[in-house]
Structure formats: structure tokens, C-alpha cells
Amino acid sequence: MNFREKLEHICVKNDSILCIGLDTDYTKIPKFLHTYENPILAFNERIISTTKDIVCAYKLNLAFYEVLGFSGTETLMKTLDLIPNSVLKILDGKRCDIENTAKKYAKTMYEILGCDATTVNPYMGYDSVKPFLEYKDKCVFILCRTSNRSASEFQDVGDKPLYQKVAEKVKSWNRYGICGLIVGATYPEELRIVRNIVGDDIPILIPGIGVQSGDLTACVKYGTNTYGIQTIINVSRSIIYAGSDEKFDETARLRASDLNTKINKIRYEKIRR
Amino acid sequence: MNFREKLEHICVKNDSILCIGLDTDYTKIPKFLHTYENPILAFNERIISTTKDIVCAYKLNLAFYEVLGFSGTETLMKTLDLIPNSVLKILDGKRCDIENTAKKYAKTMYEILGCDATTVNPYMGYDSVKPFLEYKDKCVFILCRTSNRSASEFQDVGDKPLYQKVAEKVKSWNRYGICGLIVGATYPEELRIVRNIVGDDIPILIPGIGVQSGDLTACVKYGTNTYGIQTIINVSRSIIYAGSDEKFDETARLRASDLNTKINKIRYEKIRR
């Protein structure tokens, strides 16, 4: 099975296009965990164990592990080991470099860390993405329209805005069906345009729901393909930090489950029409 | 001293705007080092020790250390410790993310790893660069026109090409004098345009000399400011892999020294005129 088939399979099995972002920050996790040997790992373990049947993927933001120095790499790898194979592992590093260097990044993400998908930045063009396309059973999510306030500064440059050119190019790079795009939930109209450009076959990873206040209804409606899939809605802080006491993991599950129900309602309404 | 002053000081002291890129690859270092306890570190140690008086900086490409997993972080940190404080340390990761995440990357580069400068990708706009600008004695080099073949794919989008807009914006972000730009030596005309846009006060990091065949004369002439400085010419593979026997470090020094002499000849001719 390639990534797209795996994604479809797990979305159907868990009835979920929700991804939980493990942007785990020592200063934000429940205080009682601070006495544990590895607080970050203990936190991740409990979040994964209580939510793994209602998500399609976990996304680990590399910045939050790199900042821990030596122990960060260990915590990252141990967290990846805790994620069951039935659920997809996305490593979010937004790497971008010349081909010779990009090969090393691709090897790190796919071979050393063993993720199913990673994220890259398109600024340097095709040859910087090419090494990631050599891994035929993986997926590379390419930044298109990002969720932050300054997104328009460079992504809207040109008569046809840059982000649309990126979407068109990525469609043309997708010979082996292993490209995906990233579009922020905070820009629903741009999301609609991108889904129209790429058609049904390219998965879109959507951050920006939750703390960043993206529009859930619009992003599910516009982001999913004709069949209500090939979209991954990533939510980090508003799920994992929903609770702050001993039962934080149960609170996170309730929040995730509630959000997933809302997402599915929008998905099913869209398909039914 | 801020970064620009440090750079000027070391360029004068070592009579050099040359930076050696420690893109150290196990498969490319001399075979006799393979029996050492840490071959990469042994290689870096000897390159640094024989060249530290004829360079202004070393640039470490993070991809080459991340691919080593656990031991990569250790080798990276130990290599940084080997670089004398009189020479600048540039960590090349080309990171790019929303503000909340970019803060972590900036902390990793500047506080955990303790470099003098790092590299970022501008695709997400100002708020993704902002956390790096909080470190007033450091420098953040922002990708502008990259050295690779596909560079034009997105960087030339727009009536006024994107890379020129990036240069203009970076100039406006440079209130505290801590921004730099990256322009590949393979595009001398674009380099000339960028230097004209930003004036004398922004340092330009120039990769692409050596294996990537950039034009040395043009890039020194167009890249340096009115005073023949505020440019860092980075060369990696063609210096560090110049020799493959026991005396590889001496060969690397000869190559670096020869290149530095050529660079200075062009610099001094430019200033004299």
C-alpha cells in the first residue's frame, strides 16, 4: 500500500481525518509529570495511548525535540516507537536545501526516524524536493499556503499568486502519487482554490484549527476531496493541553473525540449532497 | 560587538572572507579515519586546526549531522567546541515555521548550540523570522536567490521577482542590523541586483563556489560591499575533500589558502578602483 491508500484505510477504520500534533513543551505539560524520568515521553505516551483509535495520524514537530538537545533525539525516537503501525507518523521539519543536502534530510526522516510522511518548504524548487520523491511508499507534504498572519507576504506574490503556482507544480511532480500539500485552516478561500487545482488525488495537511482559530466547517468542506477524504486536520495545543491535572489524557481524548465528531458531521453532510 | 562588527574584525584579522563548510560525510572522508572512534569529529578537528587562521567562519550543515542519529548531535556539539571563538560559527538549517515553533528553532540554534549565525527560509514571511531577530548579537541569514538549478522556479515569480521582494523586505527587517541574505554564486547577476537593493550594511552569505561551479570573480565583485567586506564565501566539498590521504588536512589548507588569495586579489582590485 502507498501512503494515500494507507491514509484512506486508517481514515475509514478509525472514522477520522484528525491528526494530533505532539508539539510537547515541558513548560505546558501537567506539573505532576515533571517528577517523571522523562516527562515529555510520559506525556506523549499517555496522549497516544488514549487517542490512538480516534485519529488517523500523529504529527511530531521537530523543533520541540531539537530544543531538548541530546535527549530530544531519544525522546523523539521513543515517541515514534509508541505510535502503533496502524496510525500514520508525520515528522514536521519543513526542510529545504540543495539536492546533495536534501538527500540527507530525506534519509534522516524516512530511514533513520522511519516516518510515513514529512514536510518540506518549496522555496528552492523541484530539485530540492526530488530526493524525497525517491521514497515511493512515503508522502512529502509541501508548504503551499501557511496558517500564519504573514503568509501572504511572499505566498501571494505574482499575478497568479505563488501559492497557486506551488500547487500546480506539486500536481505535476505527483507522478508516483506521493506528494501532499499544506494549507492553513486560517485561509479557507485559498484552501478551496488549492483543492480545485490539485483535484482528488493529493492529500492536504491542514494546520491552524484550535489555537490559531481556523474555520473548521470551511476547512473540512473545502479541504476534503469528492469522497470526503485525503485531508488531514492537524490539531496540537488545543487538544494536548486541554487538561492540566492527573486526568489530562482523558480530557485530551474527550476534546479529540468531540472535534472528530464535528469534523465527521461536516464530511458526511458534504458527501451526502 | 554585534555580528557585523565581529565579521569585519575577523575578516581583517585573518585577511579572509572565506568560510569552510563542514558538510562532513562518512563515505567521503579519507578511509584511514574510519578506524577512529569518531571519524567525523576527527576529520573536522584536523580541518579546523589547519585552516582556522585563514577563514572568517565555519558553516555546519545540520543535515549531515542529523542523519547520524543520536551521535550526530554529539558530533555537532563537539565540533562547535573545537572552533575557536575568534572565528564565527554558522549553523545551516534553513528552518521555517510559525512563530511559536520558530522560537524553539531560534533557541536551539543560538542558546542550545551556541552559534553566531543561522540560516532561515523566508517562505512564511516576517512572523516566522521574528523570533530569530530577538537575539541582538547574532545574525540570521535569509534565503534569497539559492544556488541550485531549480532556484528560478519560484524565486523568479512576479513582475518584480520574489527574490528581489525578499531582499527588500529583509532590508526593512534589519532595524537592529542582524539580518543577512543568502545568494548563490551561480547567479552573479542576481547577486549584483541584491547587493544594490540592500546597500552596504547587510552581510551576504554566498554558497555555490567549487562543486557547484559558481563564478568567483563575479561573486566577490558583486557580493562584497563598497569596502570589499560583509560577504562570506562558503566553500565545502572542493576544500574539505581536496585530499584523500593522511595529509588531507594539509591539502585542504593549501586549497583554502589558494582560494583565499584569489578572493583577496579580486577584493583589493575592487576597492582600489
Coordinates of C-alpha atoms in Angstrom, one line a residue:
Chain A
M1 CA 0.0 0.0 0.0
N2 CA 1.3 3.5 -0.8
F3 CA 0.7 6.4 1.6
R4 CA -2.6 7.5 0.1
E5 CA -4.0 4.0 0.4
K6 CA -2.8 3.7 4.0
L7 CA -4.4 7.1 4.8
E8 CA -7.7 6.1 3.2
H9 CA -7.6 2.7 5.1
I10 CA -6.9 4.3 8.5
C11 CA -9.5 7.1 8.0
V12 CA -12.2 4.5 7.3
K13 CA -11.1 2.2 10.1
N14 CA -10.9 4.9 12.8
D15 CA -13.6 7.1 11.2
S16 CA -11.2 10.0 11.5
I17 CA -9.2 12.5 9.4
L18 CA -7.9 14.1 12.7
C19 CA -4.2 14.2 13.4
I20 CA -2.9 15.1 16.8
G21 CA 0.2 17.3 16.9
L22 CA 2.7 16.3 19.6
D23 CA 4.2 19.7 20.0
T24 CA 5.1 18.8 23.5
D25 CA 6.6 21.6 25.6
Y26 CA 7.9 21.0 29.1
T27 CA 6.5 24.2 30.4
K28 CA 3.0 23.4 29.3
I29 CA 2.5 19.8 30.3
P30 CA 0.8 19.0 33.7
K31 CA 3.2 19.8 36.6
F32 CA 2.9 16.3 38.2
L33 CA 4.8 14.9 35.2
H34 CA 7.8 17.0 36.0
T35 CA 9.0 14.4 38.5
Y36 CA 8.9 11.6 35.9
E37 CA 12.2 10.4 34.5
N38 CA 11.3 11.6 31.0
P39 CA 8.3 14.0 31.4
I40 CA 7.9 14.6 27.6
L41 CA 7.9 10.9 26.8
A42 CA 5.4 10.1 29.7
F43 CA 3.1 12.9 28.4
N44 CA 3.3 11.6 24.8
E45 CA 2.8 8.0 25.9
R46 CA -0.5 8.8 27.7
I47 CA -1.8 11.0 24.9
I48 CA -1.1 8.3 22.3
S49 CA -2.5 5.5 24.4
T50 CA -5.8 7.3 25.0
T51 CA -6.3 8.7 21.5
K52 CA -4.9 6.2 19.0
D53 CA -8.2 4.7 18.0
I54 CA -9.8 8.1 17.0
V55 CA -7.0 9.7 14.9
C56 CA -5.5 8.9 11.5
A57 CA -2.0 10.2 12.4
Y58 CA 0.3 11.9 14.8
K59 CA 2.5 14.8 13.8
L60 CA 5.7 15.4 15.6
N61 CA 7.1 18.9 15.3
L62 CA 10.9 18.5 15.2
A63 CA 11.6 22.0 16.7
F64 CA 10.1 20.8 20.1
Y65 CA 12.5 17.9 20.2
E66 CA 15.6 19.5 18.8
V67 CA 15.4 22.2 21.6
L68 CA 16.0 19.4 24.1
G69 CA 19.5 18.7 22.8
F70 CA 20.8 15.2 23.2
S71 CA 17.8 13.8 25.0
G72 CA 15.5 15.3 22.3
T73 CA 16.5 12.8 19.7
E74 CA 16.0 9.9 22.1
T75 CA 12.5 11.2 23.2
L76 CA 11.6 11.7 19.5
M77 CA 12.6 8.1 18.6
K78 CA 10.9 6.6 21.6
T79 CA 7.7 8.5 20.9
L80 CA 7.7 7.2 17.3
D81 CA 8.1 3.7 18.7
L82 CA 5.0 4.2 20.8
I83 CA 2.8 5.1 17.8
P84 CA 1.1 1.9 16.6
N85 CA 1.8 0.9 12.9
S86 CA -1.9 1.2 12.2
V87 CA -1.7 5.0 12.6
L88 CA 0.5 7.3 10.4
K89 CA 3.6 9.1 11.6
I90 CA 4.2 12.6 10.2
L91 CA 7.5 14.3 11.0
D92 CA 7.2 18.1 10.6
G93 CA 10.6 19.7 9.9
K94 CA 9.8 21.8 6.8
R95 CA 13.3 21.1 5.5
C96 CA 14.6 22.7 2.3
D97 CA 18.1 22.5 0.7
I98 CA 20.1 21.7 -2.4
E99 CA 19.8 18.1 -3.7
N100 CA 23.0 16.8 -2.1
T101 CA 21.8 18.0 1.3
A102 CA 18.1 17.2 0.8
K103 CA 19.1 13.6 0.3
K104 CA 20.5 13.6 3.8
Y105 CA 17.3 15.1 5.2
A106 CA 15.1 12.6 3.3
K107 CA 17.3 9.7 4.6
T108 CA 17.0 11.1 8.2
M109 CA 13.2 11.4 8.1
Y110 CA 12.4 8.2 6.2
E111 CA 15.2 5.8 7.1
I112 CA 16.7 6.9 10.4
L113 CA 13.5 8.1 12.0
G114 CA 11.1 5.9 10.0
C115 CA 8.2 8.2 9.5
D116 CA 5.4 7.8 6.9
A117 CA 5.4 11.4 5.8
T118 CA 7.4 14.6 6.3
T119 CA 7.0 18.2 5.4
V120 CA 9.2 20.4 3.1
N121 CA 9.4 24.0 2.0
P122 CA 9.2 24.6 -1.8
Y123 CA 11.2 27.9 -1.9
M124 CA 14.2 26.2 -3.7
G125 CA 12.1 24.4 -6.3
Y126 CA 11.9 20.9 -7.7
D127 CA 15.5 19.6 -7.3
S128 CA 15.3 20.3 -3.5
V129 CA 12.1 18.2 -3.3
K130 CA 13.3 15.4 -5.6
P131 CA 15.2 13.3 -3.1
F132 CA 12.0 13.0 -1.0
L133 CA 10.2 11.6 -4.1
E134 CA 12.5 8.6 -4.3
Y135 CA 10.7 7.0 -1.4
K136 CA 7.7 5.6 -3.2
D137 CA 5.7 4.4 -0.2
K138 CA 6.1 7.7 1.7
C139 CA 4.5 11.1 1.4
V140 CA 6.1 14.5 1.3
F141 CA 3.8 17.4 2.3
I142 CA 4.9 20.6 0.6
L143 CA 4.1 24.1 2.2
C144 CA 1.6 25.9 0.0
R145 CA -0.5 28.5 1.9
T146 CA 0.6 28.5 5.5
S147 CA -1.6 29.3 8.5
N148 CA 0.3 32.3 9.9
R149 CA -0.5 36.0 9.7
S150 CA 2.5 36.9 7.4
A151 CA 1.6 34.1 5.0
S152 CA 0.5 36.5 2.3
E153 CA 3.8 38.5 2.4
F154 CA 5.5 36.2 -0.1
Q155 CA 2.9 33.5 -0.9
D156 CA 0.7 36.0 -2.7
V157 CA 3.4 37.4 -4.9
G158 CA 2.6 37.4 -8.7
D159 CA -0.4 37.9 -10.9
K160 CA -1.2 34.2 -10.2
P161 CA -0.1 34.0 -6.6
L162 CA 2.9 32.0 -5.7
Y163 CA 0.9 29.5 -3.5
Q164 CA -1.2 28.6 -6.6
K165 CA 1.9 28.1 -8.7
V166 CA 3.3 25.8 -5.9
A167 CA 0.0 23.8 -6.0
E168 CA 0.2 23.5 -9.8
K169 CA 3.9 22.4 -9.8
V170 CA 3.3 19.9 -7.0
K171 CA 0.5 18.4 -9.0
S172 CA 2.9 17.9 -11.9
W173 CA 5.5 16.4 -9.5
N174 CA 3.0 13.8 -8.3
R175 CA 3.7 11.1 -10.9
Y176 CA 4.1 8.5 -8.2
G177 CA 1.3 9.7 -6.1
I178 CA 3.4 10.6 -3.1
C179 CA 3.0 14.4 -2.9
G180 CA 0.8 16.2 -0.5
L181 CA 0.3 19.9 0.3
I182 CA 0.0 22.0 3.4
V183 CA -2.7 24.7 3.6
G184 CA -3.7 26.5 6.8
A185 CA -7.2 26.4 8.0
T186 CA -7.0 30.2 8.6
Y187 CA -7.3 30.7 4.8
P188 CA -10.4 28.7 3.7
E189 CA -10.8 30.5 0.4
E190 CA -7.2 29.7 -0.6
L191 CA -7.8 26.1 0.5
R192 CA -10.8 25.9 -1.8
I193 CA -8.7 27.1 -4.7
V194 CA -5.9 24.7 -3.9
R195 CA -8.2 21.7 -3.7
N196 CA -9.7 22.8 -7.1
I197 CA -6.2 23.0 -8.7
V198 CA -5.0 19.6 -7.5
G199 CA -8.2 17.5 -7.8
D200 CA -9.0 14.4 -5.7
D201 CA -5.6 12.6 -5.5
I202 CA -3.4 14.9 -3.4
P203 CA -3.7 14.8 0.4
I204 CA -3.9 18.1 2.1
L205 CA -2.5 18.6 5.6
I206 CA -4.4 21.4 7.4
P207 CA -2.9 23.0 10.5
G208 CA -4.4 26.1 12.1
I209 CA -7.6 24.7 13.8
G210 CA -7.6 25.4 17.6
V211 CA -5.3 28.0 19.0
Q212 CA -4.8 29.5 15.5
S213 CA -8.6 29.8 15.2
G214 CA -9.1 28.4 11.7
D215 CA -12.6 27.9 10.3
L216 CA -13.4 24.2 10.9
T217 CA -16.5 23.9 8.7
A218 CA -14.9 25.6 5.7
C219 CA -11.7 23.7 6.0
V220 CA -13.3 20.3 6.1
K221 CA -15.7 21.2 3.3
Y222 CA -13.0 22.7 1.1
G223 CA -10.1 20.6 2.1
T224 CA -11.5 17.1 1.6
N225 CA -11.8 15.6 -1.8
T226 CA -15.0 14.5 -3.5
Y227 CA -15.2 11.5 -1.2
G228 CA -14.7 13.4 2.0
I229 CA -11.1 12.1 2.5
Q230 CA -7.4 12.8 1.6
T231 CA -7.3 15.6 4.1
I232 CA -5.6 15.5 7.5
I233 CA -6.7 18.1 10.0
N234 CA -3.9 18.6 12.5
V235 CA -4.6 20.0 16.0
S236 CA -1.9 20.3 18.6
R237 CA -2.2 22.7 21.6
S238 CA -5.9 22.8 22.0
I239 CA -6.1 19.0 22.3
I240 CA -2.9 18.0 24.1
Y241 CA -3.1 20.9 26.7
A242 CA -6.9 20.7 27.2
G243 CA -6.4 19.3 30.7
S244 CA -3.8 20.1 33.2
D245 CA -4.4 17.6 36.0
E246 CA -3.8 13.9 36.5
K247 CA -6.6 13.1 34.0
F248 CA -5.1 15.3 31.3
D249 CA -5.1 12.3 28.9
E250 CA -8.8 11.6 29.3
T251 CA -9.6 15.3 28.8
A252 CA -7.5 15.3 25.6
R253 CA -9.4 12.3 24.4
L254 CA -12.7 13.9 25.1
R255 CA -11.6 17.0 23.2
A256 CA -10.3 15.0 20.3
S257 CA -13.4 12.8 20.2
D258 CA -15.7 15.8 20.2
L259 CA -13.7 17.5 17.5
N260 CA -13.7 14.4 15.4
T261 CA -17.5 14.1 15.7
K262 CA -17.8 17.7 14.5
I263 CA -15.4 17.0 11.6
N264 CA -17.3 13.8 10.5
K265 CA -20.6 15.6 10.6
I266 CA -19.3 18.2 8.1
R267 CA -17.7 15.4 6.0
Y268 CA -20.8 13.3 5.8
E269 CA -23.0 16.2 5.0
K270 CA -20.7 17.1 2.1
I271 CA -20.7 13.6 0.7
R272 CA -24.4 13.1 1.1
R273 CA -25.2 16.1 -1.1
Chain B
M1 CA 30.3 43.8 19.3
N2 CA 27.4 42.7 17.1
F3 CA 27.7 40.1 14.4
R4 CA 28.6 42.6 11.6
E5 CA 31.3 44.1 13.7
K6 CA 32.7 40.7 14.7
L7 CA 32.6 39.7 11.0
E8 CA 34.5 42.8 9.9
H9 CA 37.0 42.3 12.7
I10 CA 37.8 38.7 11.8
C11 CA 37.9 39.4 8.1
V12 CA 40.6 42.0 8.7
K13 CA 42.5 39.9 11.3
N14 CA 42.6 36.7 9.1
D15 CA 42.5 38.7 5.8
S16 CA 39.7 36.4 4.7
I17 CA 36.1 36.4 3.7
L18 CA 36.3 32.6 3.2
C19 CA 34.1 30.2 5.2
I20 CA 34.7 26.5 5.1
G21 CA 31.5 24.3 5.1
L22 CA 31.9 21.3 7.3
D23 CA 29.4 19.1 5.3
T24 CA 31.2 16.1 6.5
D25 CA 30.1 12.8 5.0
Y26 CA 31.4 9.4 6.3
T27 CA 31.6 8.0 2.8
K28 CA 33.8 10.9 1.5
I29 CA 36.4 11.3 4.3
P30 CA 39.8 9.6 4.0
K31 CA 39.4 5.8 4.6
F32 CA 42.1 5.7 7.3
L33 CA 39.9 7.8 9.6
H34 CA 37.2 5.1 9.5
T35 CA 39.0 3.2 12.3
Y36 CA 38.9 6.3 14.6
E37 CA 36.4 6.3 17.5
N38 CA 34.5 9.2 15.9
P39 CA 35.7 9.6 12.3
I40 CA 33.6 12.7 11.5
L41 CA 34.9 14.5 14.6
A42 CA 38.5 13.5 13.9
F43 CA 38.1 14.8 10.3
N44 CA 36.5 18.1 11.5
E45 CA 39.2 18.6 14.2
R46 CA 42.0 18.3 11.7
I47 CA 40.3 20.6 9.1
I48 CA 39.6 23.3 11.7
S49 CA 43.1 23.0 13.2
T50 CA 44.9 23.5 9.9
T51 CA 42.6 26.3 8.5
K52 CA 41.4 28.4 11.4
D53 CA 43.8 31.3 10.7
I54 CA 42.8 31.7 7.1
V55 CA 39.0 31.7 7.3
C56 CA 36.4 34.0 8.8
A57 CA 33.8 31.3 9.7
Y58 CA 32.9 27.7 9.6
K59 CA 29.4 26.6 8.4
L60 CA 28.0 23.4 9.7
N61 CA 25.2 21.9 7.6
L62 CA 22.8 20.3 10.1
A63 CA 21.5 17.7 7.6
F64 CA 24.9 16.0 7.7
Y65 CA 24.8 15.6 11.5
E66 CA 21.0 14.8 11.9
V67 CA 21.5 11.8 9.5
L68 CA 23.8 10.3 12.1
G69 CA 21.0 10.0 14.7
F70 CA 22.0 10.1 18.4
S71 CA 25.7 10.5 17.7
G72 CA 25.1 13.3 15.3
T73 CA 24.1 15.8 18.0
E74 CA 27.1 14.9 20.0
T75 CA 29.5 15.3 17.0
L76 CA 27.9 18.6 16.1
M77 CA 28.3 20.0 19.6
K78 CA 31.9 18.7 19.9
T79 CA 32.8 20.2 16.5
L80 CA 31.3 23.6 17.6
D81 CA 33.5 23.4 20.7
L82 CA 36.6 22.9 18.5
I83 CA 36.0 26.2 16.6
P84 CA 38.0 29.0 18.3
N85 CA 35.9 32.0 19.5
S86 CA 37.8 34.2 17.2
V87 CA 36.1 32.6 14.2
L88 CA 32.4 32.7 13.5
K89 CA 30.1 29.6 13.7
I90 CA 27.3 29.4 11.3
L91 CA 24.6 26.7 11.6
D92 CA 22.9 26.0 8.4
G93 CA 19.4 24.5 8.9
K94 CA 17.2 26.8 6.7
R95 CA 14.4 26.4 9.3
C96 CA 11.0 28.0 8.7
D97 CA 7.8 27.7 10.8
I98 CA 5.1 29.7 12.6
E99 CA 6.2 32.0 15.4
N100 CA 5.5 29.6 18.3
T101 CA 7.7 26.9 16.6
A102 CA 10.3 29.3 15.2
K103 CA 11.0 30.4 18.8
K104 CA 12.1 26.8 19.5
Y105 CA 14.3 26.7 16.5
A106 CA 15.9 30.1 17.4
K107 CA 16.5 28.8 21.0
T108 CA 18.1 25.6 19.7
M109 CA 20.5 27.4 17.3
Y110 CA 21.5 30.3 19.5
E111 CA 21.2 29.0 23.1
I112 CA 21.5 25.2 23.0
L113 CA 24.0 25.0 20.1
G114 CA 25.5 28.5 20.6
C115 CA 26.2 29.5 17.1
D116 CA 26.8 33.1 15.9
A117 CA 24.5 32.9 12.9
T118 CA 21.9 30.6 11.4
T119 CA 20.0 30.3 8.1
V120 CA 16.2 30.5 7.6
N121 CA 13.8 30.2 4.7
P122 CA 11.5 33.2 4.1
Y123 CA 8.5 31.4 2.6
M124 CA 6.2 32.0 5.6
G125 CA 7.1 35.7 5.9
Y126 CA 8.0 38.1 8.7
D127 CA 6.4 36.5 11.8
S128 CA 8.4 33.2 11.1
V129 CA 11.7 35.2 11.1
K130 CA 10.8 37.4 14.0
P131 CA 12.0 35.1 16.9
F132 CA 15.4 35.0 15.3
L133 CA 15.6 38.8 15.4
E134 CA 15.3 38.8 19.2
Y135 CA 18.9 37.8 19.5
K136 CA 20.6 41.1 19.0
D137 CA 24.2 39.9 18.9
K138 CA 23.5 37.1 16.4
C139 CA 22.8 37.1 12.6
V140 CA 20.1 35.4 10.7
F141 CA 20.9 34.7 7.0
I142 CA 17.7 34.5 5.0
L143 CA 17.4 32.6 1.7
C144 CA 17.1 35.0 -1.2
R145 CA 18.4 33.5 -4.5
T146 CA 19.6 30.0 -4.0
S147 CA 22.5 28.3 -5.9
N148 CA 20.6 25.3 -7.3
R149 CA 19.3 24.8 -10.8
S150 CA 15.6 25.0 -9.9
A151 CA 16.1 28.3 -8.0
S152 CA 14.2 30.3 -10.6
E153 CA 11.1 28.0 -10.4
F154 CA 9.5 30.0 -7.5
Q155 CA 12.2 32.7 -6.7
D156 CA 11.5 34.5 -10.1
V157 CA 7.7 34.6 -9.7
G158 CA 6.2 38.0 -10.1
D159 CA 6.8 41.2 -12.2
K160 CA 9.4 42.1 -9.6
P161 CA 10.8 38.6 -8.9
L162 CA 10.2 37.1 -5.5
Y163 CA 13.9 37.1 -4.6
Q164 CA 14.1 40.8 -5.0
K165 CA 11.0 41.3 -2.8
V166 CA 12.7 39.1 -0.2
A167 CA 15.8 41.3 -0.4
E168 CA 13.6 44.5 0.0
K169 CA 11.7 43.1 2.9
V170 CA 14.8 41.8 4.7
K171 CA 16.3 45.3 4.4
S172 CA 13.2 46.7 6.2
W173 CA 13.5 44.0 8.9
N174 CA 17.1 45.0 9.6
R175 CA 16.4 47.6 12.3
Y176 CA 18.9 46.0 14.7
G177 CA 21.5 45.2 12.0
I178 CA 21.2 41.4 12.5
C179 CA 19.8 40.3 9.1
G180 CA 21.9 38.7 6.4
L181 CA 21.0 37.2 3.0
I182 CA 22.0 34.1 1.1
V183 CA 22.6 34.4 -2.7
G184 CA 24.2 31.6 -4.7
A185 CA 27.4 32.2 -6.6
T186 CA 25.8 30.5 -9.6
Y187 CA 23.6 33.6 -10.2
P188 CA 26.1 36.6 -10.3
E189 CA 23.6 39.0 -12.0
E190 CA 21.0 38.3 -9.3
L191 CA 23.7 38.8 -6.7
R192 CA 24.6 42.2 -8.2
I193 CA 20.9 43.2 -8.0
V194 CA 20.6 42.1 -4.4
R195 CA 23.7 44.0 -3.2
N196 CA 22.3 47.1 -4.9
I197 CA 19.0 46.7 -3.2
V198 CA 20.4 46.2 0.4
G199 CA 23.3 48.6 0.3
D200 CA 26.5 48.2 2.4
D201 CA 25.1 47.0 5.7
I202 CA 23.7 43.6 5.1
P203 CA 26.2 40.6 5.0
I204 CA 25.6 38.2 2.1
L205 CA 26.5 34.5 2.5
I206 CA 27.4 33.1 -0.8
P207 CA 27.4 29.3 -1.4
G208 CA 27.9 27.7 -4.8
I209 CA 31.7 28.2 -5.4
G210 CA 33.5 24.9 -6.0
V211 CA 31.5 21.8 -6.9
Q212 CA 28.5 23.9 -7.9
S213 CA 30.8 26.0 -10.3
G214 CA 29.8 29.5 -9.4
D215 CA 31.7 32.4 -10.9
L216 CA 34.3 33.5 -8.3
T217 CA 35.3 36.8 -9.8
A218 CA 31.7 38.0 -10.3
C219 CA 30.6 36.8 -6.9
V220 CA 33.4 38.6 -5.0
K221 CA 33.0 41.7 -7.1
Y222 CA 29.2 41.9 -6.8
G223 CA 28.7 40.3 -3.4
T224 CA 31.1 42.5 -1.3
N225 CA 30.0 46.0 -0.2
T226 CA 31.8 49.2 -1.1
Y227 CA 34.6 48.3 1.3
G228 CA 35.2 44.8 0.0
I229 CA 33.6 43.1 3.1
Q230 CA 30.3 42.0 4.6
T231 CA 30.4 38.9 2.3
I232 CA 31.1 35.4 3.3
I233 CA 32.1 33.0 0.6
N234 CA 31.3 29.5 1.7
V235 CA 33.1 26.5 0.1
S236 CA 32.6 23.0 1.4
R237 CA 33.3 19.9 -0.7
S238 CA 36.0 21.3 -3.0
I239 CA 38.1 22.2 0.0
I240 CA 37.4 19.6 2.7
Y241 CA 37.7 16.7 0.2
A242 CA 40.6 18.1 -1.8
G243 CA 42.9 15.4 -0.4
S244 CA 42.2 11.8 0.5
D245 CA 45.4 10.5 2.1
E246 CA 46.9 11.0 5.6
K247 CA 47.8 14.6 4.7
F248 CA 44.2 15.5 3.7
D249 CA 44.2 18.4 6.2
E250 CA 47.3 20.0 4.7
T251 CA 45.8 19.6 1.2
A252 CA 42.6 21.3 2.4
R253 CA 44.7 24.2 3.8
L254 CA 46.6 24.6 0.6
R255 CA 43.3 24.7 -1.4
A256 CA 41.7 27.1 1.1
S257 CA 44.8 29.3 1.1
D258 CA 45.0 29.4 -2.7
L259 CA 41.3 30.3 -3.0
N260 CA 41.6 32.9 -0.3
T261 CA 44.5 34.6 -2.2
K262 CA 42.3 34.6 -5.4
I263 CA 39.4 36.1 -3.5
N264 CA 41.5 38.8 -1.9
K265 CA 43.1 39.8 -5.2
I266 CA 39.6 40.4 -6.6
R267 CA 38.5 42.3 -3.4
Y268 CA 41.6 44.5 -3.4
E269 CA 41.3 45.3 -7.1
K270 CA 37.7 46.3 -6.5
I271 CA 38.5 48.6 -3.5
R272 CA 41.5 50.2 -5.2
R273 CA 39.4 51.4 -8.2

